[in-house]
Amino acid sequence: MPTGRRQIKLCDCNRSSTLDADALASAIGADKPLRIHHELCRREIAVVEAALADGDVLVGCTQEAALFAQLAADSPSRIDFLNLRENAGWSVEAPAATPKIAALLAAALLPHADPVPGVTLAAGNALLIIGEAGAALGWAERLQTRFEAAVLMTGATPDAELPTERRYPVWSGSDVRIVGHLGAFDVAWTQDNPVDLDLCVRCNACIRACPEGAIGWDYQVDTSRCRSHRSCVAACGTVGAIDFARRDTTRESRFDLVLDLSSAPLIRRVELPQGYTAPGRDPLEQALAAQALAELVGEFEKPRYVAFDTRLCAHGRSRKHGCSNCVEACAAEAISSAGDTVRVDPYLCQGCGSCSTVCPSGALASQYPRVEELGMRVRTVLRAYRDAGGEAPCLLFHSAGAGRALIDRLARRGKGLPARVIPLETWSADSVGLELLLGSIALGACQVAVLAAGTHDPGVLRVPAVQGAAILAGLGYAGEHFRVVEADDWPELEAALWDWAPARDVSRPAAFHLPGRKRDALELAIRHLLGVAPQPVAEIPLAAGAPFGSVSVSDACTLCMSCVGACPSGALSAASDAMRLGFIEKSCVQCGLCAASCPENAVTLMPRLRLDESARRTVPLKEAEIFHCIRCAQPMGAKPLIDAMFTRLASHAMFAGEAERQRLHMCGDCRVVDLMHSENGLKAWNMTE
């Protein structure tokens, strides 16, 4: 059945799912009923082949995606897949799941998203194997024909022996440091072994000469047994490979891939960079790691997962520290401080999206997928669900990997998903921030769950869920609207979803498209939620760390305007017609740069959400009279600032006299004139020939 430019092929998987063809055709606007197949991937596979000859195809099952993709390989048509079986058909509430199936179909029929800009990774086969001599040399022997292998021995192994032929480089050392990414790992280490294995000719003269037997067949010196006879040095002779007083001990080189056989990984982070594996000492894991590295040789393109707008970054100003949420949240350590802003390494980024979730200003935005694309899917599924007669819709955001697998297990082994729970897959659930949570409720969702399976830190997801719950509760929306589901297996997921009572939803769903900018999306969502709120209020208190709030200034403020220069969002401003500090609350992201920049410590943050029109207007925080020069009456600045300067300098030796102190109240020009008139020496205008 053609719908738009794609033909929909549905299958009830040997009648194990419940699919209402007539109702679904009506829900998606098909001009005639859909056909429900029973064995589409087996006896009816010719139907898909014929459809591909006529145009693009959408198959409502993912089990045989590989088979169908193979059929489409020689066809100019495109084939897409939608999992209706595990997401809806395999559920104890399957007969009531037609509205959800209609919603999933509607989302699947949306135009394909624009491609995300990519970054290219190129990796040769230069492999560094790090570990104790026995294991590292053993794997080098196995992998030398597949890779340009090199070995860095970080410890001795009894009876380990260097090969008699120099087929690959071998070094030894400690204090190993690794930085970089696939195709560009810079490795540095300290050579603390007296034997330089690059110079060593492996003649074994040192082994025979050592009276203590302190040198092994891996040419490592056991310093605990060595008694400093230096017989080995004499035996080495003019080769000069042994030096117990070596000063230049730093070694470094670059590699495409790293196989780290250390008991504890040398790179200690949650998300390891591609091209680096640390399987530990388990032989099977080591073999699997070596196999995985072989698949990374070549040129690859990965998405640039995050877009960064440096103009919105609130990391710092003038060397004052502000927000570091993204640096602390990044599991791949792809984000680092770069002075007043941050630096995002797209080669290390794995696309978890935590940075976009914790960024208060929207300077970092996940674009795989983009927020506006996810918002369009949310809007589409909720509208289709309502139009098909569904009630109390609950959205379930989940990752494409661990989240999808857990939902599949629930469908196969448990009760499946409730009929009102609509799963929405995204690359990483960590990227579901406050704008998506509140935006989904504004668009008509009753509740939003985020499945944390596969996430690095569920705490990143809990923060916006708590903030969103506080906002909805403050507006009178009863019930639990947000839930972060930390489930490791399907029974926990089942319990979290089936026992969740619906919360109060909006009386009128919003019709807007969720914009890509975080603050714009939040403003649209919150304004709609306020407009239909059960209990509209002017202000909602929030906990510290919230991205909304006000600032106050104490009497210590001298109106020096340091805070204005530090504010990254333009929330603070200096008036042009008076000495007045202005503030626009809706622009404040509570980064704290104003407080950090204030020399008088006069600024205090006040987290809250102001909902009336005053939040959109510039309101005065402090105003002072203008101080005028006591000599020419020219304006000099805010009187509190001049008074503070006078107080601080009055006790200085340069201003011990009354005349000198009076000059502090003069403008720059008058200060010079007064100084010249007060001098007792010969004036230029009194000089004669």
PDB file of N, CA and C in Angstrom, residues 267-305:
ATOM      1  N   ILE A 267      44.474   4.085  30.218  1.00  0.00           N
ATOM      2  CA  ILE A 267      43.532   5.190  30.039  1.00  0.00           C
ATOM      3  C   ILE A 267      42.352   4.928  30.958  1.00  0.00           C
ATOM      4  N   ARG A 268      42.176   5.767  31.921  1.00  0.00           N
ATOM      5  CA  ARG A 268      41.128   5.562  32.932  1.00  0.00           C
ATOM      6  C   ARG A 268      39.988   6.549  32.688  1.00  0.00           C
ATOM      7  N   ARG A 269      39.020   6.118  31.917  1.00  0.00           N
ATOM      8  CA  ARG A 269      37.813   6.905  31.689  1.00  0.00           C
ATOM      9  C   ARG A 269      36.682   5.945  31.361  1.00  0.00           C
ATOM     10  N   VAL A 270      35.470   6.424  31.480  1.00  0.00           N
ATOM     11  CA  VAL A 270      34.311   5.561  31.253  1.00  0.00           C
ATOM     12  C   VAL A 270      34.213   5.140  29.797  1.00  0.00           C
ATOM     13  N   GLU A 271      34.363   6.111  28.895  1.00  0.00           N
ATOM     14  CA  GLU A 271      34.237   5.843  27.461  1.00  0.00           C
ATOM     15  C   GLU A 271      35.624   5.882  26.849  1.00  0.00           C
ATOM     16  N   LEU A 272      36.163   4.700  26.512  1.00  0.00           N
ATOM     17  CA  LEU A 272      37.505   4.625  25.959  1.00  0.00           C
ATOM     18  C   LEU A 272      37.500   5.080  24.498  1.00  0.00           C
ATOM     19  N   PRO A 273      38.594   5.685  24.043  1.00  0.00           N
ATOM     20  CA  PRO A 273      38.644   6.122  22.640  1.00  0.00           C
ATOM     21  C   PRO A 273      38.676   4.934  21.692  1.00  0.00           C
ATOM     22  N   GLN A 274      38.082   5.121  20.524  1.00  0.00           N
ATOM     23  CA  GLN A 274      38.144   4.085  19.503  1.00  0.00           C
ATOM     24  C   GLN A 274      39.599   3.828  19.137  1.00  0.00           C
ATOM     25  N   GLY A 275      39.922   2.557  18.916  1.00  0.00           N
ATOM     26  CA  GLY A 275      41.284   2.193  18.560  1.00  0.00           C
ATOM     27  C   GLY A 275      42.134   1.814  19.747  1.00  0.00           C
ATOM     28  N   TYR A 276      41.608   2.026  20.965  1.00  0.00           N
ATOM     29  CA  TYR A 276      42.313   1.630  22.190  1.00  0.00           C
ATOM     30  C   TYR A 276      41.484   0.571  22.891  1.00  0.00           C
ATOM     31  N   THR A 277      42.086  -0.577  23.164  1.00  0.00           N
ATOM     32  CA  THR A 277      41.389  -1.639  23.887  1.00  0.00           C
ATOM     33  C   THR A 277      42.213  -2.055  25.091  1.00  0.00           C
ATOM     34  N   ALA A 278      41.522  -2.374  26.171  1.00  0.00           N
ATOM     35  CA  ALA A 278      42.173  -2.782  27.412  1.00  0.00           C
ATOM     36  C   ALA A 278      41.469  -4.025  27.941  1.00  0.00           C
ATOM     37  N   PRO A 279      41.754  -5.196  27.371  1.00  0.00           N
ATOM     38  CA  PRO A 279      41.036  -6.418  27.757  1.00  0.00           C
ATOM     39  C   PRO A 279      41.498  -7.046  29.055  1.00  0.00           C
ATOM     40  N   GLY A 280      42.529  -6.472  29.699  1.00  0.00           N
ATOM     41  CA  GLY A 280      43.034  -7.094  30.916  1.00  0.00           C
ATOM     42  C   GLY A 280      43.870  -8.317  30.596  1.00  0.00           C
ATOM     43  N   ARG A 281      43.863  -9.292  31.490  1.00  0.00           N
ATOM     44  CA  ARG A 281      44.746 -10.453  31.330  1.00  0.00           C
ATOM     45  C   ARG A 281      44.012 -11.726  30.950  1.00  0.00           C
ATOM     46  N   ASP A 282      42.738 -11.604  30.637  1.00  0.00           N
ATOM     47  CA  ASP A 282      41.982 -12.769  30.210  1.00  0.00           C
ATOM     48  C   ASP A 282      42.324 -13.086  28.752  1.00  0.00           C
ATOM     49  N   PRO A 283      42.832 -14.292  28.444  1.00  0.00           N
ATOM     50  CA  PRO A 283      43.253 -14.614  27.071  1.00  0.00           C
ATOM     51  C   PRO A 283      42.128 -14.493  26.050  1.00  0.00           C
ATOM     52  N   LEU A 284      40.906 -14.907  26.415  1.00  0.00           N
ATOM     53  CA  LEU A 284      39.793 -14.806  25.485  1.00  0.00           C
ATOM     54  C   LEU A 284      39.471 -13.355  25.184  1.00  0.00           C
ATOM     55  N   GLU A 285      39.422 -12.518  26.218  1.00  0.00           N
ATOM     56  CA  GLU A 285      39.154 -11.103  25.999  1.00  0.00           C
ATOM     57  C   GLU A 285      40.254 -10.458  25.169  1.00  0.00           C
ATOM     58  N   GLN A 286      41.492 -10.895  25.372  1.00  0.00           N
ATOM     59  CA  GLN A 286      42.594 -10.363  24.576  1.00  0.00           C
ATOM     60  C   GLN A 286      42.431 -10.727  23.104  1.00  0.00           C
ATOM     61  N   ALA A 287      42.004 -11.959  22.848  1.00  0.00           N
ATOM     62  CA  ALA A 287      41.802 -12.391  21.468  1.00  0.00           C
ATOM     63  C   ALA A 287      40.674 -11.599  20.805  1.00  0.00           C
ATOM     64  N   LEU A 288      39.587 -11.385  21.534  1.00  0.00           N
ATOM     65  CA  LEU A 288      38.468 -10.612  20.991  1.00  0.00           C
ATOM     66  C   LEU A 288      38.885  -9.168  20.729  1.00  0.00           C
ATOM     67  N   ALA A 289      39.710  -8.607  21.620  1.00  0.00           N
ATOM     68  CA  ALA A 289      40.179  -7.233  21.433  1.00  0.00           C
ATOM     69  C   ALA A 289      41.055  -7.122  20.192  1.00  0.00           C
ATOM     70  N   ALA A 290      41.944  -8.097  19.985  1.00  0.00           N
ATOM     71  CA  ALA A 290      42.805  -8.082  18.806  1.00  0.00           C
ATOM     72  C   ALA A 290      41.979  -8.180  17.530  1.00  0.00           C
ATOM     73  N   GLN A 291      40.925  -8.987  17.566  1.00  0.00           N
ATOM     74  CA  GLN A 291      40.046  -9.115  16.404  1.00  0.00           C
ATOM     75  C   GLN A 291      39.316  -7.804  16.122  1.00  0.00           C
ATOM     76  N   ALA A 292      38.864  -7.144  17.177  1.00  0.00           N
ATOM     77  CA  ALA A 292      38.163  -5.869  17.003  1.00  0.00           C
ATOM     78  C   ALA A 292      39.088  -4.804  16.428  1.00  0.00           C
ATOM     79  N   LEU A 293      40.344  -4.793  16.845  1.00  0.00           N
ATOM     80  CA  LEU A 293      41.287  -3.796  16.334  1.00  0.00           C
ATOM     81  C   LEU A 293      41.536  -3.991  14.839  1.00  0.00           C
ATOM     82  N   ALA A 294      41.524  -5.229  14.388  1.00  0.00           N
ATOM     83  CA  ALA A 294      41.761  -5.496  12.968  1.00  0.00           C
ATOM     84  C   ALA A 294      40.680  -4.867  12.101  1.00  0.00           C
ATOM     85  N   GLU A 295      39.476  -4.708  12.648  1.00  0.00           N
ATOM     86  CA  GLU A 295      38.372  -4.137  11.881  1.00  0.00           C
ATOM     87  C   GLU A 295      38.422  -2.612  11.818  1.00  0.00           C
ATOM     88  N   LEU A 296      39.367  -2.004  12.534  1.00  0.00           N
ATOM     89  CA  LEU A 296      39.454  -0.543  12.580  1.00  0.00           C
ATOM     90  C   LEU A 296      40.527   0.016  11.666  1.00  0.00           C
ATOM     91  N   VAL A 297      41.173  -0.842  10.907  1.00  0.00           N
ATOM     92  CA  VAL A 297      42.182  -0.366   9.966  1.00  0.00           C
ATOM     93  C   VAL A 297      41.485   0.134   8.706  1.00  0.00           C
ATOM     94  N   GLY A 298      41.733   1.366   8.348  1.00  0.00           N
ATOM     95  CA  GLY A 298      41.096   1.940   7.172  1.00  0.00           C
ATOM     96  C   GLY A 298      40.659   3.368   7.434  1.00  0.00           C
ATOM     97  N   GLU A 299      39.764   3.855   6.599  1.00  0.00           N
ATOM     98  CA  GLU A 299      39.245   5.216   6.735  1.00  0.00           C
ATOM     99  C   GLU A 299      37.758   5.158   7.044  1.00  0.00           C
ATOM    100  N   PHE A 300      37.351   5.888   8.068  1.00  0.00           N
ATOM    101  CA  PHE A 300      35.964   5.865   8.517  1.00  0.00           C
ATOM    102  C   PHE A 300      35.464   7.293   8.685  1.00  0.00           C
ATOM    103  N   GLU A 301      34.147   7.429   8.600  1.00  0.00           N
ATOM    104  CA  GLU A 301      33.523   8.718   8.903  1.00  0.00           C
ATOM    105  C   GLU A 301      32.521   8.515  10.020  1.00  0.00           C
ATOM    106  N   LYS A 302      32.623   9.325  11.029  1.00  0.00           N
ATOM    107  CA  LYS A 302      31.697   9.279  12.152  1.00  0.00           C
ATOM    108  C   LYS A 302      30.977  10.623  12.241  1.00  0.00           C
ATOM    109  N   PRO A 303      29.784  10.637  12.803  1.00  0.00           N
ATOM    110  CA  PRO A 303      29.058  11.918  12.906  1.00  0.00           C
ATOM    111  C   PRO A 303      29.769  12.889  13.849  1.00  0.00           C
ATOM    112  N   ARG A 304      29.625  14.138  13.562  1.00  0.00           N
ATOM    113  CA  ARG A 304      30.029  15.167  14.525  1.00  0.00           C
ATOM    114  C   ARG A 304      28.834  15.316  15.468  1.00  0.00           C
ATOM    115  N   TYR A 305      28.876  14.583  16.553  1.00  0.00           N
ATOM    116  CA  TYR A 305      27.697  14.390  17.385  1.00  0.00           C
ATOM    117  C   TYR A 305      27.184  15.670  18.036  1.00  0.00           C
TER     118      TYR A 305
END
